[in-house]
PDB file of C-alpha atoms in Angstrom:
ATOM      1  CA  ALA Q  58     -27.453 -28.978   1.987  1.00  0.00           C
ATOM      2  CA  GLN Q  59     -26.348 -32.571   2.241  1.00  0.00           C
ATOM      3  CA  SER Q  60     -28.020 -34.400   5.092  1.00  0.00           C
ATOM      4  CA  VAL Q  61     -29.461 -37.683   6.318  1.00  0.00           C
ATOM      5  CA  SER Q  62     -32.546 -37.880   8.485  1.00  0.00           C
ATOM      6  CA  GLN Q  63     -33.554 -40.885  10.543  1.00  0.00           C
ATOM      7  CA  HIS Q  64     -37.146 -40.611  11.628  1.00  0.00           C
ATOM      8  CA  ASN Q  65     -37.043 -42.490  14.896  1.00  0.00           C
ATOM      9  CA  HIS Q  66     -34.692 -41.730  17.737  1.00  0.00           C
ATOM     10  CA  HIS Q  67     -35.627 -44.749  19.857  1.00  0.00           C
ATOM     11  CA  VAL Q  68     -37.651 -47.797  18.861  1.00  0.00           C
ATOM     12  CA  ILE Q  69     -38.810 -50.463  21.300  1.00  0.00           C
ATOM     13  CA  LEU Q  70     -40.052 -53.799  19.988  1.00  0.00           C
ATOM     14  CA  SER Q  71     -40.811 -57.241  21.298  1.00  0.00           C
ATOM     15  CA  GLU Q  72     -39.020 -60.254  19.908  1.00  0.00           C
ATOM     16  CA  ALA Q  73     -40.465 -61.537  16.628  1.00  0.00           C
ATOM     17  CA  ALA Q  74     -41.942 -58.159  15.756  1.00  0.00           C
ATOM     18  CA  SER Q  75     -41.179 -56.689  12.366  1.00  0.00           C
ATOM     19  CA  LEU Q  76     -38.821 -53.747  12.062  1.00  0.00           C
ATOM     20  CA  GLU Q  77     -38.685 -50.804   9.709  1.00  0.00           C
ATOM     21  CA  LEU Q  78     -36.338 -47.894  10.340  1.00  0.00           C
ATOM     22  CA  GLY Q  79     -36.767 -44.854   8.170  1.00  0.00           C
ATOM     23  CA  CYS Q  80     -33.949 -42.997   6.442  1.00  0.00           C
ATOM     24  CA  ASN Q  81     -34.232 -40.052   4.058  1.00  0.00           C
ATOM     25  CA  TYR Q  82     -31.363 -38.195   2.508  1.00  0.00           C
ATOM     26  CA  SER Q  83     -30.683 -34.947   0.745  1.00  0.00           C
ATOM     27  CA  TYR Q  84     -27.701 -35.084  -1.593  1.00  0.00           C
ATOM     28  CA  GLY Q  85     -27.027 -33.717  -5.045  1.00  0.00           C
ATOM     29  CA  GLY Q  86     -26.013 -36.308  -7.593  1.00  0.00           C
ATOM     30  CA  THR Q  87     -25.741 -40.077  -7.596  1.00  0.00           C
ATOM     31  CA  VAL Q  88     -25.352 -41.644  -4.188  1.00  0.00           C
ATOM     32  CA  ASN Q  89     -24.093 -44.682  -2.359  1.00  0.00           C
ATOM     33  CA  LEU Q  90     -26.134 -45.650   0.692  1.00  0.00           C
ATOM     34  CA  PHE Q  91     -25.207 -47.560   3.816  1.00  0.00           C
ATOM     35  CA  TRP Q  92     -26.640 -48.893   7.043  1.00  0.00           C
ATOM     36  CA  TYR Q  93     -24.274 -49.428   9.966  1.00  0.00           C
ATOM     37  CA  VAL Q  94     -24.993 -51.058  13.305  1.00  0.00           C
ATOM     38  CA  GLN Q  95     -23.255 -50.421  16.612  1.00  0.00           C
ATOM     39  CA  TYR Q  96     -23.776 -53.036  19.304  1.00  0.00           C
ATOM     40  CA  PRO Q  97     -23.182 -51.855  22.881  1.00  0.00           C
ATOM     41  CA  GLY Q  98     -19.484 -51.266  23.462  1.00  0.00           C
ATOM     42  CA  GLN Q  99     -18.483 -52.274  19.965  1.00  0.00           C
ATOM     43  CA  HIS Q 100     -17.416 -50.593  16.741  1.00  0.00           C
ATOM     44  CA  LEU Q 101     -19.684 -49.683  13.859  1.00  0.00           C
ATOM     45  CA  GLN Q 102     -20.251 -52.613  11.535  1.00  0.00           C
ATOM     46  CA  LEU Q 103     -21.575 -52.449   8.009  1.00  0.00           C
ATOM     47  CA  LEU Q 104     -25.014 -54.098   7.713  1.00  0.00           C
ATOM     48  CA  LEU Q 105     -25.553 -53.480   4.032  1.00  0.00           C
ATOM     49  CA  LYS Q 106     -24.813 -51.066   1.229  1.00  0.00           C
ATOM     50  CA  TYR Q 107     -26.303 -49.904  -2.037  1.00  0.00           C
ATOM     51  CA  PHE Q 108     -24.118 -48.750  -4.896  1.00  0.00           C
ATOM     52  CA  SER Q 109     -26.224 -49.508  -7.976  1.00  0.00           C
ATOM     53  CA  GLY Q 110     -28.468 -52.165  -9.512  1.00  0.00           C
ATOM     54  CA  ASP Q 111     -31.307 -53.902  -7.667  1.00  0.00           C
ATOM     55  CA  PRO Q 112     -32.759 -51.347  -5.249  1.00  0.00           C
ATOM     56  CA  LEU Q 113     -33.626 -54.102  -2.771  1.00  0.00           C
ATOM     57  CA  VAL Q 114     -30.429 -54.888  -0.925  1.00  0.00           C
ATOM     58  CA  LYS Q 115     -29.918 -57.805   1.409  1.00  0.00           C
ATOM     59  CA  GLY Q 116     -27.395 -57.578   4.211  1.00  0.00           C
ATOM     60  CA  ILE Q 117     -26.137 -59.594   7.107  1.00  0.00           C
ATOM     61  CA  LYS Q 118     -28.261 -61.040   9.929  1.00  0.00           C
ATOM     62  CA  GLY Q 119     -31.487 -61.016   7.921  1.00  0.00           C
ATOM     63  CA  PHE Q 120     -31.600 -57.270   7.323  1.00  0.00           C
ATOM     64  CA  GLU Q 121     -32.608 -55.703   4.035  1.00  0.00           C
ATOM     65  CA  ALA Q 122     -33.120 -52.188   2.740  1.00  0.00           C
ATOM     66  CA  GLU Q 123     -34.912 -50.700  -0.232  1.00  0.00           C
ATOM     67  CA  PHE Q 124     -33.661 -47.686  -2.150  1.00  0.00           C
ATOM     68  CA  ILE Q 125     -36.554 -45.601  -3.460  1.00  0.00           C
ATOM     69  CA  LYS Q 126     -34.976 -42.889  -5.570  1.00  0.00           C
ATOM     70  CA  SER Q 127     -38.172 -40.874  -6.013  1.00  0.00           C
ATOM     71  CA  LYS Q 128     -38.573 -40.621  -2.266  1.00  0.00           C
ATOM     72  CA  PHE Q 129     -34.880 -40.179  -1.457  1.00  0.00           C
ATOM     73  CA  SER Q 130     -35.306 -42.997   1.025  1.00  0.00           C
ATOM     74  CA  PHE Q 131     -33.365 -46.057   2.111  1.00  0.00           C
ATOM     75  CA  ASN Q 132     -35.411 -47.748   4.827  1.00  0.00           C
ATOM     76  CA  LEU Q 133     -34.053 -50.699   6.788  1.00  0.00           C
ATOM     77  CA  ARG Q 134     -36.254 -53.721   7.420  1.00  0.00           C
ATOM     78  CA  LYS Q 135     -36.198 -57.044   9.209  1.00  0.00           C
ATOM     79  CA  PRO Q 136     -39.222 -59.355   9.316  1.00  0.00           C
ATOM     80  CA  SER Q 137     -38.619 -60.709  12.822  1.00  0.00           C
ATOM     81  CA  VAL Q 138     -36.257 -59.086  15.315  1.00  0.00           C
ATOM     82  CA  GLN Q 139     -34.319 -60.859  18.040  1.00  0.00           C
ATOM     83  CA  TRP Q 140     -33.107 -59.654  21.401  1.00  0.00           C
ATOM     84  CA  SER Q 141     -29.576 -59.676  19.965  1.00  0.00           C
ATOM     85  CA  ASP Q 142     -30.591 -56.955  17.474  1.00  0.00           C
ATOM     86  CA  THR Q 143     -30.605 -54.438  20.311  1.00  0.00           C
ATOM     87  CA  ALA Q 144     -28.169 -51.800  19.075  1.00  0.00           C
ATOM     88  CA  GLU Q 145     -27.911 -48.384  17.495  1.00  0.00           C
ATOM     89  CA  TYR Q 146     -28.454 -48.162  13.752  1.00  0.00           C
ATOM     90  CA  PHE Q 147     -27.014 -45.481  11.505  1.00  0.00           C
ATOM     91  CA  CYS Q 148     -27.941 -44.622   7.945  1.00  0.00           C
ATOM     92  CA  ALA Q 149     -25.218 -42.953   5.859  1.00  0.00           C
ATOM     93  CA  VAL Q 150     -24.677 -41.607   2.360  1.00  0.00           C
ATOM     94  CA  ASN Q 151     -21.846 -40.466   0.157  1.00  0.00           C
ATOM     95  CA  GLY Q 152     -21.560 -39.346  -3.418  1.00  0.00           C
ATOM     96  CA  ARG Q 153     -20.836 -41.923  -6.078  1.00  0.00           C
ATOM     97  CA  HIS Q 154     -17.531 -40.312  -6.885  1.00  0.00           C
ATOM     98  CA  ASN Q 155     -16.544 -39.267  -3.372  1.00  0.00           C
ATOM     99  CA  GLN Q 156     -13.914 -40.795  -1.203  1.00  0.00           C
ATOM    100  CA  GLY Q 157     -15.333 -44.050   0.095  1.00  0.00           C
ATOM    101  CA  GLY Q 158     -15.009 -43.317   3.764  1.00  0.00           C
ATOM    102  CA  LYS Q 159     -16.298 -39.751   3.737  1.00  0.00           C
ATOM    103  CA  LEU Q 160     -19.866 -40.324   4.837  1.00  0.00           C
ATOM    104  CA  ILE Q 161     -22.773 -38.213   5.978  1.00  0.00           C
ATOM    105  CA  PHE Q 162     -24.536 -39.954   8.841  1.00  0.00           C
ATOM    106  CA  GLY Q 163     -28.014 -39.712  10.260  1.00  0.00           C
ATOM    107  CA  GLN Q 164     -28.521 -39.131  13.959  1.00  0.00           C
ATOM    108  CA  GLY Q 165     -28.949 -42.820  14.657  1.00  0.00           C
ATOM    109  CA  THR Q 166     -31.865 -44.929  15.868  1.00  0.00           C
ATOM    110  CA  GLU Q 167     -31.569 -46.836  19.095  1.00  0.00           C
ATOM    111  CA  LEU Q 168     -33.395 -50.165  18.890  1.00  0.00           C
ATOM    112  CA  SER Q 169     -34.349 -51.989  22.067  1.00  0.00           C
ATOM    113  CA  VAL Q 170     -35.774 -55.489  21.657  1.00  0.00           C
ATOM    114  CA  LYS Q 171     -37.575 -56.940  24.662  1.00  0.00           C
ATOM    115  CA  PRO Q 172     -37.254 -60.712  25.139  1.00  0.00           C
TER     116      PRO Q 172
ATOM    117  CA  ASN N 291      -6.489 -59.428  10.330  1.00  0.00           C
ATOM    118  CA  ALA N 292      -7.038 -57.150  13.286  1.00  0.00           C
ATOM    119  CA  GLY N 293      -9.645 -54.463  12.897  1.00  0.00           C
ATOM    120  CA  VAL N 294      -9.144 -50.743  13.203  1.00  0.00           C
ATOM    121  CA  MET N 295      -7.552 -50.135  16.580  1.00  0.00           C
ATOM    122  CA  GLN N 296      -8.113 -46.954  18.511  1.00  0.00           C
ATOM    123  CA  ASN N 297      -6.550 -46.007  21.799  1.00  0.00           C
ATOM    124  CA  PRO N 298      -7.142 -45.049  24.386  1.00  0.00           C
ATOM    125  CA  ARG N 299     -10.775 -46.144  24.629  1.00  0.00           C
ATOM    126  CA  HIS N 300     -11.458 -43.551  27.277  1.00  0.00           C
ATOM    127  CA  LEU N 301      -9.550 -40.339  27.876  1.00  0.00           C
ATOM    128  CA  VAL N 302     -10.135 -37.732  30.559  1.00  0.00           C
ATOM    129  CA  ARG N 303      -8.502 -34.338  30.240  1.00  0.00           C
ATOM    130  CA  ARG N 304      -8.758 -31.126  32.220  1.00  0.00           C
ATOM    131  CA  ARG N 305      -9.649 -27.942  30.401  1.00  0.00           C
ATOM    132  CA  GLY N 306      -6.580 -26.498  28.715  1.00  0.00           C
ATOM    133  CA  GLN N 307      -4.720 -29.795  28.379  1.00  0.00           C
ATOM    134  CA  GLU N 308      -3.902 -31.562  25.147  1.00  0.00           C
ATOM    135  CA  ALA N 309      -5.609 -34.739  23.941  1.00  0.00           C
ATOM    136  CA  ARG N 310      -3.961 -37.198  21.579  1.00  0.00           C
ATOM    137  CA  LEU N 311      -6.072 -39.911  20.015  1.00  0.00           C
ATOM    138  CA  ARG N 312      -4.454 -42.712  18.070  1.00  0.00           C
ATOM    139  CA  CYS N 313      -5.765 -44.862  15.266  1.00  0.00           C
ATOM    140  CA  SER N 314      -4.059 -47.858  13.682  1.00  0.00           C
ATOM    141  CA  PRO N 315      -5.801 -48.765  10.415  1.00  0.00           C
ATOM    142  CA  MET N 316      -6.380 -52.294   9.252  1.00  0.00           C
ATOM    143  CA  LYS N 317      -3.395 -53.929   7.601  1.00  0.00           C
ATOM    144  CA  GLY N 318      -3.089 -52.823   4.005  1.00  0.00           C
ATOM    145  CA  HIS N 319      -5.377 -49.815   4.427  1.00  0.00           C
ATOM    146  CA  SER N 320      -3.853 -46.495   3.432  1.00  0.00           C
ATOM    147  CA  HIS N 321      -6.942 -44.293   3.813  1.00  0.00           C
ATOM    148  CA  VAL N 322      -7.938 -43.003   7.259  1.00  0.00           C
ATOM    149  CA  TYR N 323     -10.984 -40.955   8.261  1.00  0.00           C
ATOM    150  CA  TRP N 324     -11.803 -39.313  11.575  1.00  0.00           C
ATOM    151  CA  TYR N 325     -15.322 -38.654  12.813  1.00  0.00           C
ATOM    152  CA  ARG N 326     -16.738 -36.990  15.908  1.00  0.00           C
ATOM    153  CA  GLN N 327     -20.001 -37.909  17.607  1.00  0.00           C
ATOM    154  CA  LEU N 328     -21.400 -35.342  19.978  1.00  0.00           C
ATOM    155  CA  PRO N 329     -24.079 -36.421  22.485  1.00  0.00           C
ATOM    156  CA  GLU N 330     -27.447 -37.053  20.817  1.00  0.00           C
ATOM    157  CA  GLU N 331     -25.993 -36.472  17.345  1.00  0.00           C
ATOM    158  CA  GLY N 332     -24.792 -38.636  14.490  1.00  0.00           C
ATOM    159  CA  LEU N 333     -21.189 -39.031  13.428  1.00  0.00           C
ATOM    160  CA  LYS N 334     -19.735 -35.979  11.717  1.00  0.00           C
ATOM    161  CA  PHE N 335     -16.831 -36.236   9.278  1.00  0.00           C
ATOM    162  CA  MET N 336     -13.726 -34.375  10.355  1.00  0.00           C
ATOM    163  CA  VAL N 337     -10.754 -35.266   8.161  1.00  0.00           C
ATOM    164  CA  TYR N 338      -9.532 -37.723   5.527  1.00  0.00           C
ATOM    165  CA  LEU N 339      -5.871 -38.654   5.323  1.00  0.00           C
ATOM    166  CA  GLN N 340      -3.626 -40.883   3.286  1.00  0.00           C
ATOM    167  CA  LYS N 341      -0.068 -41.662   4.251  1.00  0.00           C
ATOM    168  CA  GLU N 342       1.670 -38.342   4.991  1.00  0.00           C
ATOM    169  CA  ASN N 343      -1.079 -36.331   3.281  1.00  0.00           C
ATOM    170  CA  ILE N 344      -4.254 -34.586   4.359  1.00  0.00           C
ATOM    171  CA  ILE N 345      -6.750 -35.103   1.549  1.00  0.00           C
ATOM    172  CA  ASP N 346      -9.856 -33.419   2.960  1.00  0.00           C
ATOM    173  CA  GLU N 347     -10.095 -31.497   6.217  1.00  0.00           C
ATOM    174  CA  SER N 348     -13.360 -29.763   5.498  1.00  0.00           C
ATOM    175  CA  GLY N 349     -14.906 -31.004   8.760  1.00  0.00           C
ATOM    176  CA  MET N 350     -12.092 -30.011  11.075  1.00  0.00           C
ATOM    177  CA  PRO N 351     -12.575 -27.072  13.433  1.00  0.00           C
ATOM    178  CA  LYS N 352     -10.315 -24.242  12.330  1.00  0.00           C
ATOM    179  CA  GLU N 353      -8.441 -23.966  15.609  1.00  0.00           C
ATOM    180  CA  ARG N 354      -6.894 -26.360  18.120  1.00  0.00           C
ATOM    181  CA  PHE N 355      -7.514 -29.514  16.063  1.00  0.00           C
ATOM    182  CA  SER N 356      -4.954 -31.210  13.860  1.00  0.00           C
ATOM    183  CA  ALA N 357      -4.441 -34.651  12.347  1.00  0.00           C
ATOM    184  CA  GLU N 358      -1.580 -36.568  10.840  1.00  0.00           C
ATOM    185  CA  PHE N 359      -0.921 -39.960   9.335  1.00  0.00           C
ATOM    186  CA  PRO N 360       2.840 -40.443   9.198  1.00  0.00           C
ATOM    187  CA  LYS N 361       4.682 -42.869   6.982  1.00  0.00           C
ATOM    188  CA  GLU N 362       5.249 -45.103   9.990  1.00  0.00           C
ATOM    189  CA  GLY N 363       2.908 -45.482  12.931  1.00  0.00           C
ATOM    190  CA  PRO N 364      -0.692 -44.685  13.662  1.00  0.00           C
ATOM    191  CA  SER N 365      -2.777 -41.730  12.665  1.00  0.00           C
ATOM    192  CA  ILE N 366      -3.029 -39.110  15.391  1.00  0.00           C
ATOM    193  CA  LEU N 367      -5.855 -36.683  16.081  1.00  0.00           C
ATOM    194  CA  ARG N 368      -4.585 -33.918  18.326  1.00  0.00           C
ATOM    195  CA  ILE N 369      -6.727 -31.461  20.231  1.00  0.00           C
ATOM    196  CA  GLN N 370      -4.895 -28.630  21.945  1.00  0.00           C
ATOM    197  CA  GLN N 371      -6.245 -26.675  24.907  1.00  0.00           C
ATOM    198  CA  VAL N 372      -9.336 -28.813  25.223  1.00  0.00           C
ATOM    199  CA  VAL N 373     -12.650 -27.275  26.281  1.00  0.00           C
ATOM    200  CA  ARG N 374     -15.823 -28.868  27.655  1.00  0.00           C
ATOM    201  CA  GLY N 375     -17.419 -28.777  24.202  1.00  0.00           C
ATOM    202  CA  ASP N 376     -14.759 -31.153  22.894  1.00  0.00           C
ATOM    203  CA  SER N 377     -16.219 -33.962  25.009  1.00  0.00           C
ATOM    204  CA  ALA N 378     -17.414 -36.515  22.494  1.00  0.00           C
ATOM    205  CA  ALA N 379     -16.737 -39.900  20.984  1.00  0.00           C
ATOM    206  CA  TYR N 380     -14.098 -39.810  18.248  1.00  0.00           C
ATOM    207  CA  PHE N 381     -14.174 -42.577  15.674  1.00  0.00           C
ATOM    208  CA  CYS N 382     -11.559 -43.566  13.168  1.00  0.00           C
ATOM    209  CA  ALA N 383     -12.237 -45.528   9.992  1.00  0.00           C
ATOM    210  CA  SER N 384      -9.914 -46.983   7.383  1.00  0.00           C
ATOM    211  CA  SER N 385     -10.308 -48.300   3.867  1.00  0.00           C
ATOM    212  CA  PRO N 386      -7.978 -49.936   1.326  1.00  0.00           C
ATOM    213  CA  SER N 387      -9.150 -47.615  -1.425  1.00  0.00           C
ATOM    214  CA  ALA N 388     -12.067 -45.305  -2.108  1.00  0.00           C
ATOM    215  CA  THR N 389     -14.565 -47.949  -1.061  1.00  0.00           C
ATOM    216  CA  GLU N 390     -16.376 -48.830   2.129  1.00  0.00           C
ATOM    217  CA  ALA N 391     -14.822 -47.891   5.428  1.00  0.00           C
ATOM    218  CA  PHE N 392     -14.193 -50.038   8.484  1.00  0.00           C
ATOM    219  CA  PHE N 393     -14.602 -48.375  11.857  1.00  0.00           C
ATOM    220  CA  GLY N 394     -12.771 -48.609  15.155  1.00  0.00           C
ATOM    221  CA  GLN N 395     -14.435 -48.746  18.565  1.00  0.00           C
ATOM    222  CA  GLY N 396     -13.885 -45.084  19.200  1.00  0.00           C
ATOM    223  CA  THR N 397     -12.254 -42.988  21.893  1.00  0.00           C
ATOM    224  CA  ARG N 398     -14.536 -41.314  24.397  1.00  0.00           C
ATOM    225  CA  LEU N 399     -13.024 -37.999  25.424  1.00  0.00           C
ATOM    226  CA  THR N 400     -14.266 -36.339  28.583  1.00  0.00           C
ATOM    227  CA  VAL N 401     -13.105 -32.850  29.431  1.00  0.00           C
ATOM    228  CA  VAL N 402     -13.472 -31.910  33.087  1.00  0.00           C
TER     229      VAL N 402
END
């Protein structure tokens, strides 16, 4: 079955701490991978995406993610978080030849950054 | 260029009433997707539409739910005879082609 699993439901960090959010997927075939962020009261915004090429992807606001095909993983990282990174983060996947907006999402990880 | 606009942001309906959720895609986008987020769960795909056509409705419940995207006007997600289990956040996304999708702020439906 096609699915996305995010390991952590809620993560609490202090400012300047490093962040890594886990994401594993199960999907037959070649995939596109995404991380979205939802700040309180706002819409989902795309942080970064992987379609092909360099498995280390850099996104907005200092975030990056690494696609490890052998582990079916696409973990999100940031070396030093800020209070403004407090939000919910969603990992998502679709098939390389699927409709672009038809995504399978993980359950989300709520990140709370303490000032 | 305004983003994807959804309204209303919050909607309260009594059991048995109808709910209509509207989504105006970004200018120039002809692909619309609807998702539902139940409490403590991730977003689940419901339906994919292009102008006047339903392309993929594999995630839509078989009864009471319908969606349209007319030639003119917003896309509508319609839920007839709502029940408590329909309470959720409903998100719309649009894209200009089969590429990344841009999401609206969602409509939070509460059934009382």
